[in-house]
Structure formats: structure tokens, C-alpha cells
XYZ file of C-alpha atoms in Angstrom:
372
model
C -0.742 25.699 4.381
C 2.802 23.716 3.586
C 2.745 20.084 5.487
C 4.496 20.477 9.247
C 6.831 17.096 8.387
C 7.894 17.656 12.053
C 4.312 16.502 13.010
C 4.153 13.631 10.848
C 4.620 10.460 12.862
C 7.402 7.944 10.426
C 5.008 4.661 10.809
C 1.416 5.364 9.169
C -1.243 2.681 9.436
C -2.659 1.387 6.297
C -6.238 0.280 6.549
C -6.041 -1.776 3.216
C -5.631 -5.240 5.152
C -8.081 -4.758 8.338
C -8.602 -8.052 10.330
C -11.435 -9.710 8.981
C -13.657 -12.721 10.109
C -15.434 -14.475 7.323
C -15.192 -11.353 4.654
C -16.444 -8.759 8.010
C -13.833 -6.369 9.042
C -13.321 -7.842 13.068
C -14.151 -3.474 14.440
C -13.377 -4.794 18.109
C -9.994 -5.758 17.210
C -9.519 -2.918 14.489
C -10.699 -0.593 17.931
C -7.828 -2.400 19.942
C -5.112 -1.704 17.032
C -6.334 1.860 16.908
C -5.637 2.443 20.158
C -2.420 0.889 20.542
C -0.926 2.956 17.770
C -2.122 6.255 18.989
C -1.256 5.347 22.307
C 2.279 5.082 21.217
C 2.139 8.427 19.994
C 1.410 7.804 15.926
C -1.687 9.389 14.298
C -1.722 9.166 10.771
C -4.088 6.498 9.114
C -4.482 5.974 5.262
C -7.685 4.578 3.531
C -8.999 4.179 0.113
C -12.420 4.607 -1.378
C -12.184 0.954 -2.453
C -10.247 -0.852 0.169
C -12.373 -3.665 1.866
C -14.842 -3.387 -0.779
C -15.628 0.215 0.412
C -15.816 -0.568 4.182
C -12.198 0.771 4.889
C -13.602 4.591 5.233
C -16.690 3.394 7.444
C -14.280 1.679 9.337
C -12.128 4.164 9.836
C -15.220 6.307 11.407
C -16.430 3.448 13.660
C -12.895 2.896 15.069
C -10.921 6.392 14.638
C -13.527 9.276 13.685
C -16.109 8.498 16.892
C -13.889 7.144 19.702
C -10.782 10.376 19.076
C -11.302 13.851 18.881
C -11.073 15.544 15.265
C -7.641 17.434 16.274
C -5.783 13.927 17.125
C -5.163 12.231 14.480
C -4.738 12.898 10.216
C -6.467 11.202 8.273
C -5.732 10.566 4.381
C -8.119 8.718 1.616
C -7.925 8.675 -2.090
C -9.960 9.448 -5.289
C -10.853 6.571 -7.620
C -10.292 7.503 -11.902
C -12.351 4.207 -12.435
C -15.204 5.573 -10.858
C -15.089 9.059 -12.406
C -17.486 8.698 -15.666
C -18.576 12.673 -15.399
C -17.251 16.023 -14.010
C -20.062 15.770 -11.771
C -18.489 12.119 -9.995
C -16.048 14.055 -8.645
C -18.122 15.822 -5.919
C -20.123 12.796 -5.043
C -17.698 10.803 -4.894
C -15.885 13.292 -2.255
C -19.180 13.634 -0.794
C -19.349 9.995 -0.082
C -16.187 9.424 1.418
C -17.009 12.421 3.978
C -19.638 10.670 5.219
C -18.539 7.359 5.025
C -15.737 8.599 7.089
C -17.921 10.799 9.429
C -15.569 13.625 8.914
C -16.016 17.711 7.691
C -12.330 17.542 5.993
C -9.661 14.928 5.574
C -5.897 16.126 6.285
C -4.791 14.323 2.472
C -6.418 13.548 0.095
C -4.678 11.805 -2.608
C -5.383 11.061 -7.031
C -5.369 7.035 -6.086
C -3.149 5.146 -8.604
C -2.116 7.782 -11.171
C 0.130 6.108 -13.666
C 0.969 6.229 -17.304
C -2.030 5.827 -19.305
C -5.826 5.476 -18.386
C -5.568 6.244 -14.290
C -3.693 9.424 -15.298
C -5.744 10.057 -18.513
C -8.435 10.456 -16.458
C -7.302 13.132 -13.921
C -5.925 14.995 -16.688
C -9.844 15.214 -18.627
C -12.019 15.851 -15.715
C -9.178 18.381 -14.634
C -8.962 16.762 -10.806
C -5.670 18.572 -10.208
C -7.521 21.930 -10.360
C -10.329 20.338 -8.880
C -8.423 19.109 -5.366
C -6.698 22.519 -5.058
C -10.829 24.335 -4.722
C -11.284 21.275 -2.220
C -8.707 22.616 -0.443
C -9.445 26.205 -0.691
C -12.800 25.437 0.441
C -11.344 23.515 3.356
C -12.812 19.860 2.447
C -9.171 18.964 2.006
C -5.752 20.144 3.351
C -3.374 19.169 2.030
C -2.864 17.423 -1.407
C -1.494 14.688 -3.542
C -1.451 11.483 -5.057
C -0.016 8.041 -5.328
C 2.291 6.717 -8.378
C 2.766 3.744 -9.728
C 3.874 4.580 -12.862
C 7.495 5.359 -14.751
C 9.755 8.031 -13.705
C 9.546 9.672 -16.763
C 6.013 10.555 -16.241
C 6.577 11.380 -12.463
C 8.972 13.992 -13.983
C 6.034 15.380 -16.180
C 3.274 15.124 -13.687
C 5.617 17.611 -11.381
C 6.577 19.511 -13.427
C 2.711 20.320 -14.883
C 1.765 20.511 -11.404
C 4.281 22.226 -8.646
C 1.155 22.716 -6.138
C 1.302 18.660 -5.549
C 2.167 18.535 -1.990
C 3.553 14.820 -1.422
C 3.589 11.828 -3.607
C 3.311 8.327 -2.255
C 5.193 6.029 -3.747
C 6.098 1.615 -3.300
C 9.427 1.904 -1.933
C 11.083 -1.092 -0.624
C 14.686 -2.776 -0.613
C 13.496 -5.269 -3.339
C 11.761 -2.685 -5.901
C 14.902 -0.569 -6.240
C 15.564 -1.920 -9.831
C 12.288 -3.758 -10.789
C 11.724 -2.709 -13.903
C 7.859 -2.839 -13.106
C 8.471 -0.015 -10.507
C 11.778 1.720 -10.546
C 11.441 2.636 -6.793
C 15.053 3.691 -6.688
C 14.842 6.362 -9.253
C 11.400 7.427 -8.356
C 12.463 8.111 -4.606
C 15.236 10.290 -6.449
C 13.212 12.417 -8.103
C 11.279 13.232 -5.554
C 13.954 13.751 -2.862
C 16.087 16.239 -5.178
C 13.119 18.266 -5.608
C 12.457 18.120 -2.079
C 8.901 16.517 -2.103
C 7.912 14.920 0.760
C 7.328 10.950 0.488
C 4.963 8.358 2.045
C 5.986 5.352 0.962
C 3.585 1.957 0.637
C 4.227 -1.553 0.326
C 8.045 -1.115 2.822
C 7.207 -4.873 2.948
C 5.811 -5.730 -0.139
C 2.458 -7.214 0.847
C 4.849 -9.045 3.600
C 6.951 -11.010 0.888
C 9.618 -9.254 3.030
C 8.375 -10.418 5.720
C 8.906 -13.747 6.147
C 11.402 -15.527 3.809
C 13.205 -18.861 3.536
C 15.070 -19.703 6.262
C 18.252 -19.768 5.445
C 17.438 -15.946 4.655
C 15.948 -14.993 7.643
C 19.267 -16.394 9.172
C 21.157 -13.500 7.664
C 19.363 -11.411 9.635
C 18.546 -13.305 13.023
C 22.244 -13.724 13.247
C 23.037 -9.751 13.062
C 20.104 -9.110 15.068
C 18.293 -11.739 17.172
C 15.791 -10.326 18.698
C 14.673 -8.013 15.693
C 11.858 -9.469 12.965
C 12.386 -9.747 9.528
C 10.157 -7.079 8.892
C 11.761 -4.554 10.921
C 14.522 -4.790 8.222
C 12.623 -3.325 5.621
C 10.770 -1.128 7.386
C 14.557 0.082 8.413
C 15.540 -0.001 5.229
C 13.175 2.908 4.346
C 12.705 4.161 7.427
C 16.736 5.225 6.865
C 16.295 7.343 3.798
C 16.156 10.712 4.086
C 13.162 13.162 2.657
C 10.928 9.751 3.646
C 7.556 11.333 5.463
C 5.816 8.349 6.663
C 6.295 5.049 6.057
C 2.326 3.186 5.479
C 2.266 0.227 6.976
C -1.120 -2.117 5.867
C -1.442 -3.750 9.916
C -3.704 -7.065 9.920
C -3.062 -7.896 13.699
C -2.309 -6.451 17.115
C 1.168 -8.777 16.942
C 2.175 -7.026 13.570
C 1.409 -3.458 15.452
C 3.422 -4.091 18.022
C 6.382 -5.357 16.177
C 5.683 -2.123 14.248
C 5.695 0.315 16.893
C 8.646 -1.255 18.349
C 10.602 -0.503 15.061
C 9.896 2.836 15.268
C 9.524 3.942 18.892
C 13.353 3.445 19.030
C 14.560 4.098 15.415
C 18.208 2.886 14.854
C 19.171 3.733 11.124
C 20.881 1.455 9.427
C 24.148 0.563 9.840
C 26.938 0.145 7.122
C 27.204 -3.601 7.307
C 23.617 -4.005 8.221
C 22.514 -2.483 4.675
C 25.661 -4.617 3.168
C 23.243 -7.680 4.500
C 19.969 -6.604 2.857
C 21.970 -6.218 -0.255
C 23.234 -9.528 0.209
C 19.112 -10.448 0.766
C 18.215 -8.850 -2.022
C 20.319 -10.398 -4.968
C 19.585 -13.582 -3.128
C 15.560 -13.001 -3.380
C 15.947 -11.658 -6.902
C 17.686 -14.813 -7.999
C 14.473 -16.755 -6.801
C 11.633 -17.463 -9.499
C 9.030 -15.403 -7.304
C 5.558 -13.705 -8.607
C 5.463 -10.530 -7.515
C 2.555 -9.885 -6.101
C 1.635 -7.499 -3.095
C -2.068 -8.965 -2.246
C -3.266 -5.661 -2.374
C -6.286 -7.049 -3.520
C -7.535 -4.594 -6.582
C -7.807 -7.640 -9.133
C -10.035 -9.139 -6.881
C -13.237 -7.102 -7.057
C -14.101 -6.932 -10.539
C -12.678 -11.031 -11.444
C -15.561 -12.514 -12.528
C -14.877 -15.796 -11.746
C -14.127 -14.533 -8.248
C -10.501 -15.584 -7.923
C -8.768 -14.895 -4.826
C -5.856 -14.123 -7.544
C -3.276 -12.856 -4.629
C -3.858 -16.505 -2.822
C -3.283 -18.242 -6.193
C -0.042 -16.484 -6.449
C 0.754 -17.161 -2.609
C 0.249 -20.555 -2.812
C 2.721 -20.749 -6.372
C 5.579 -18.862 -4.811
C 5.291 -21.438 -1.744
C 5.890 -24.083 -4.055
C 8.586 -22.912 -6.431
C 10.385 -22.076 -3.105
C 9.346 -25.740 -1.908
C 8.170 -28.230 -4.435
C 7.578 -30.792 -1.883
C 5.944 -28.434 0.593
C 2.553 -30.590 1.100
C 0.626 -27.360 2.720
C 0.312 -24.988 0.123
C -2.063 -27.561 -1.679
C -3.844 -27.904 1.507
C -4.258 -24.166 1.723
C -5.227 -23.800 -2.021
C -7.865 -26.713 -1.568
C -9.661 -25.005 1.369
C -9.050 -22.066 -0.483
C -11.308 -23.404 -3.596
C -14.029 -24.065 -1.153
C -14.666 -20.264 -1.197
C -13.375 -18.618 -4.134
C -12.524 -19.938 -7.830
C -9.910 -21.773 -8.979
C -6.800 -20.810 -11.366
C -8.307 -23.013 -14.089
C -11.504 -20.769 -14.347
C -10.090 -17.778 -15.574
C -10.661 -16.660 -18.630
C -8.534 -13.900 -19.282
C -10.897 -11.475 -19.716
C -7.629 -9.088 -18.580
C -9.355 -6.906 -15.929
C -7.136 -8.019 -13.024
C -4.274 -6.815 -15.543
C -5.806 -3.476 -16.266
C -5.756 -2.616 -12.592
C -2.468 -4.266 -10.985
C -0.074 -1.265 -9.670
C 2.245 -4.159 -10.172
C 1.707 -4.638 -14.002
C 1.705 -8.671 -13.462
C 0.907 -10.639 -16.253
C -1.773 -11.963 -14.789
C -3.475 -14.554 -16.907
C -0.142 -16.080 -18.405
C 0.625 -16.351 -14.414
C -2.796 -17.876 -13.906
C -2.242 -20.476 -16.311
C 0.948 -21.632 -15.138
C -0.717 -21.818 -11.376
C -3.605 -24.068 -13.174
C -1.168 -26.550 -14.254
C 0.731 -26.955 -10.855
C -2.492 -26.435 -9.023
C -5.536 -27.587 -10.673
């Protein structure tokens, strides 16, 4: 059973950065986001075995799963390598996600994070390509995948050892095209001359592209007023053909609607409307920024419990604004709750699992001696 692209809605909701109230996902307002998104007529929603610590999937059953019925909506999660030790890991950790989920199948399921070395390593020894395809002959799964964050000369290998992949998700946004660290540009190439469908994450980059200096966002308020600076990037991609669905990781009902907006009445780009984001984008790559998407893997194994993506927040306010007083306001309320850049001691596990390949502790260190 080939994917019906025709069915696929372009805007996906990402259930990596739920609204939460004091570290507990908020379900009434995750209920009220739900709804507004299928009510416009959208119905895919991706999840993760370890997003929100693990409570992304239950939360996905307590908002979507018990309140729609089973035939409405598509819902995709991944498989975790880290947590694959044995053969055997593989069906419980399947298992697990089926009931955390409350579901009998899930429409994707995806290899989370495959990449050049370990991630993929992995996949390759406990043979989880061969393994999906029985999931989905058996009917646990229908259709299959994964999601790459590594170089485009192992995408190239990976399809070519594997022609039943179905889709590949990939970070695709206007400011990746020629990081080095992700080669968006010539991954969404690959993919689009072989005709693979594409879901593409981060179209705002963990909302760097979101909101920007203002001189910045003037480039774009003065070629379109009443549009947000995120509805340029989500254009951006949204305008490239052979794109699928575009993920979009939602935190509040105001982001939705923006969102849905975009997309309800799609306008591709225009010719000197791209000419502007390239005009953006040399600007923004000419800025000292760290690029980090606050997807929040580094977090859950730091054993000093950094919030590492605030850190990096609160450094890229201040190289944009030395004399900015509130980002070392925000970083001392932040300490209140979480470590501080001066207690890490590179033990290097926030490195090992960044899809963004940051050097992490040399990045840590500098925010210790602005911050701490």
C-alpha cells in the first residue's frame, strides 16, 4: 500500500513542544489545539517515543486517540536506536508505544534519527529495516520510514540498500540550505529526483525563524504586513515541490492559528518574495548565532540537568544585544530550576545525541563566561 500524497494534509503537527505547566503537558489546552487543527481540515500528528520525556505518545491518546475516531486522523511515531540493546527491544519497544498511544496500528512509523555512525549502526545490526517491513505486513504499521540527520552521501547509500523506504523526513528550512552541519539543500535533492516523498521538520528551526531582529522582520512586514515571520518559512518550504507535509512542533493555540492560516490559503512564493528571504538569509548567516533548535534531546540524559537549549537562547539574545538587560533576568530565574552553564562537565552526552552536531561543551563554556 503506496502513500495517497493527495490525502496528506501540507501542515503536520509536531507534538515535540506540547504546552506545559510546571514540566506537565497542559491536556486541556493540547485538547483545544487538537481540535482546532482537525477542524480546519488537517489530520496528521507526529510523536516520538522520547518526546516530553515519554509523555508525547500518552498524550497523543488522551487528546487524539479517545476523543476522534481511528479512521480520522494518521498518526506517525518513531523507533529509538539508543534504546535498542537486543533483537528482542524491538518488539517491546513497539509494543509500548501501541499502548501508550492506545492504538492497534500507527499510519508511519519512522527509524528516529538515523545518521552516519552509531544511530544508523544500530538499525543496520538488529536488522530494523527488515524488521518494520513484517510490522507492516502484519499490519502494526503502514507505511514506513525514517528521519535523517545525517550527510547526503549516506542518504544516497541508505536508499539505495533499501528502495522499500517509503518517505524520509528530513530539517528543511531557508537557513539550513548550505549548513554544513545539515546540507538541507542537497538532501531535499536527492530525495525529490528519486521521487521520495518528504516531511520536513524544523521549517522554523526551533522558531529561530520565527522571530528575528527587527530590522529583519522589517524586510518582511514591509512586503507583507499582515503576514508573521513564520509564515515565511513555512512558505518557503511549503513552495517546494515533492514536499509531503510540512511538521510543525505547535506550543500554543496563537501559533496554530497563525499556522492554519498559512496553509488554509497557500500562496507560493513569489519571485521577489524568495529574492527577500535570500536577502534574510545571508543577513542571519552573517550573525554569530548558536544553532540550536531546542529540540530538547541533550536535555534528558545531562547530568547536571542543564536546560542546554535555554543556555543557548539566552547567548544568542545577547550576541544579538549585548546590552539587552532581560536575557540575564531570564537565565537567573532560569538557574532557579535547572543548572547552570558553569556546571557542566563535558561528559559529551548532549554532543553524542544533537541532530545538530553542536559543539556543545566548547559552547557551554563560552555561555559560562558571559553568564555565570
Amino acid at each position: 500500500m503506496s502513500i495517497d500524497v493527495s490525502r496528506m494534509p501540507k501542515l503536520g503537527f509536531g507534538l515535540m513542544r506540547l504546552p506545559e505547566k510546571d514540566g506537565v503537558i497542559e491536556h486541556e489546552r493540547v485538547c483545544s489545539m487538537v481540535d482546532q487543527y482537525m477542524q480546519a481540515g488537517m489530520n496528521y500528528f507526529d510523536t516520538a517515543y522520547v518526546y516530553h520525556g515519554g509523555k508525547s505518545e500518552v498524550a497523543a491518546r488522551e487528546a487524539l486517540v479517545k476523543r476522534y475516531p481511528r479512521d480520522s486522523f494518521m498518526l506517525a511515531t518513531k523507533l529509538p536506536a539508543w534504546e535498542i540493546k537486543k533483537a528482542e527491544d524491538r518488539e517491546r519497544l513497539l509494543g509500548e508505544q501501541l499502548s501508550r498511544a492506545g492504538v492497534e496500528y500507527f499510519d508511519f512509523y519512522l527509524l528516529h534519527a538515523v545518521e552516519d555512525g552509531s544511530n544508523y549502526d544500530t538499525y543496520v545490526k538488529y536488522d530494523c529495516f527488515d524488521w518494520c517491513m513484517k510490522q507492516k505486513a502484519e499490519g502494526k504499521i503502514r507505511h514506513f520510514g525514517f528521519s535523517f540527520h545525517g550527510s547526503p552521501e549516506m542518504l544516497e547509500k541508505i536508499l539505495d540498500a533499501h528502495p522499500e523506504v517509503e518517505f524520509v523526513q528530513i530539517q528543511l528550512n531557508y537557513l539550513d540550505r548550505t549548513n554544513p552541519s545539515v546540507q538541507s539543500q542537497r538532501l531535499y535533492e536527492i530525495l525529490h529526483a528519486r521521487e521520495i516523498p518528504i516531511i520536513v521538520m524544523e521549517p522554523v528551526k526551533g522558531g529561530t525563524l520565527a522571530g528575528m531582529a527587527p530590522e529583519i522582520e522589517a524586510k518582511f512586514k514591509a512586503r507583507q504586513p499582515e503576514k508573521s515571520v513564520a509564515s515565511w518559512a513555512l512558505r518557503f518550504v511549503g513552495s517546494l515541490p515533492g514536499v509531503m507535509t510540512i511538521l510543525s512542533g505547535m506550543s500554543n493555540e496563537a501559533q496554530m492559528a497563525d499556522n492554519i492560516s498559512t496553509f488554509r490559503d497557500f500562496e507560493p512564493l513569489a519571485d521577489d518574495e524568495l529574492g527577500i528571504i535570500n536577502e534574510v538569509t545571508e543577513e542571519l548567516l552573517g550573525m554569530p548565532q548558536i544553532g540550536c533548535t531546542a529540540c530538547k534531546y541533550c536535555c534528558a540524559g545531562c547530568p547536571q540537568l542543564i536546560s542546554i537549549p535555554d543556555v543557548f537562547r539566552t547567548v544568542n539574545t545577547l550576541r544579538r544585544d549585548p546590552e539587552d538587560l532581560r536575557p540575564k533576568n531570564f537565565y537567573t530565574e532560569l538557574t532557579q530550576r535547572s543548572g547552570k552553564a558553569s556546571d557542566c562537565i563535558g561528559c559529551g552526552q548532549c554532543e553524542r545525541v544533537c541532530p545538530q552536531h553542536l559543539p556543545i561543551i566548547d559552547l557551554m563554556k563560552e555561555a559560562a563566561e558571559i553568564l555565570d
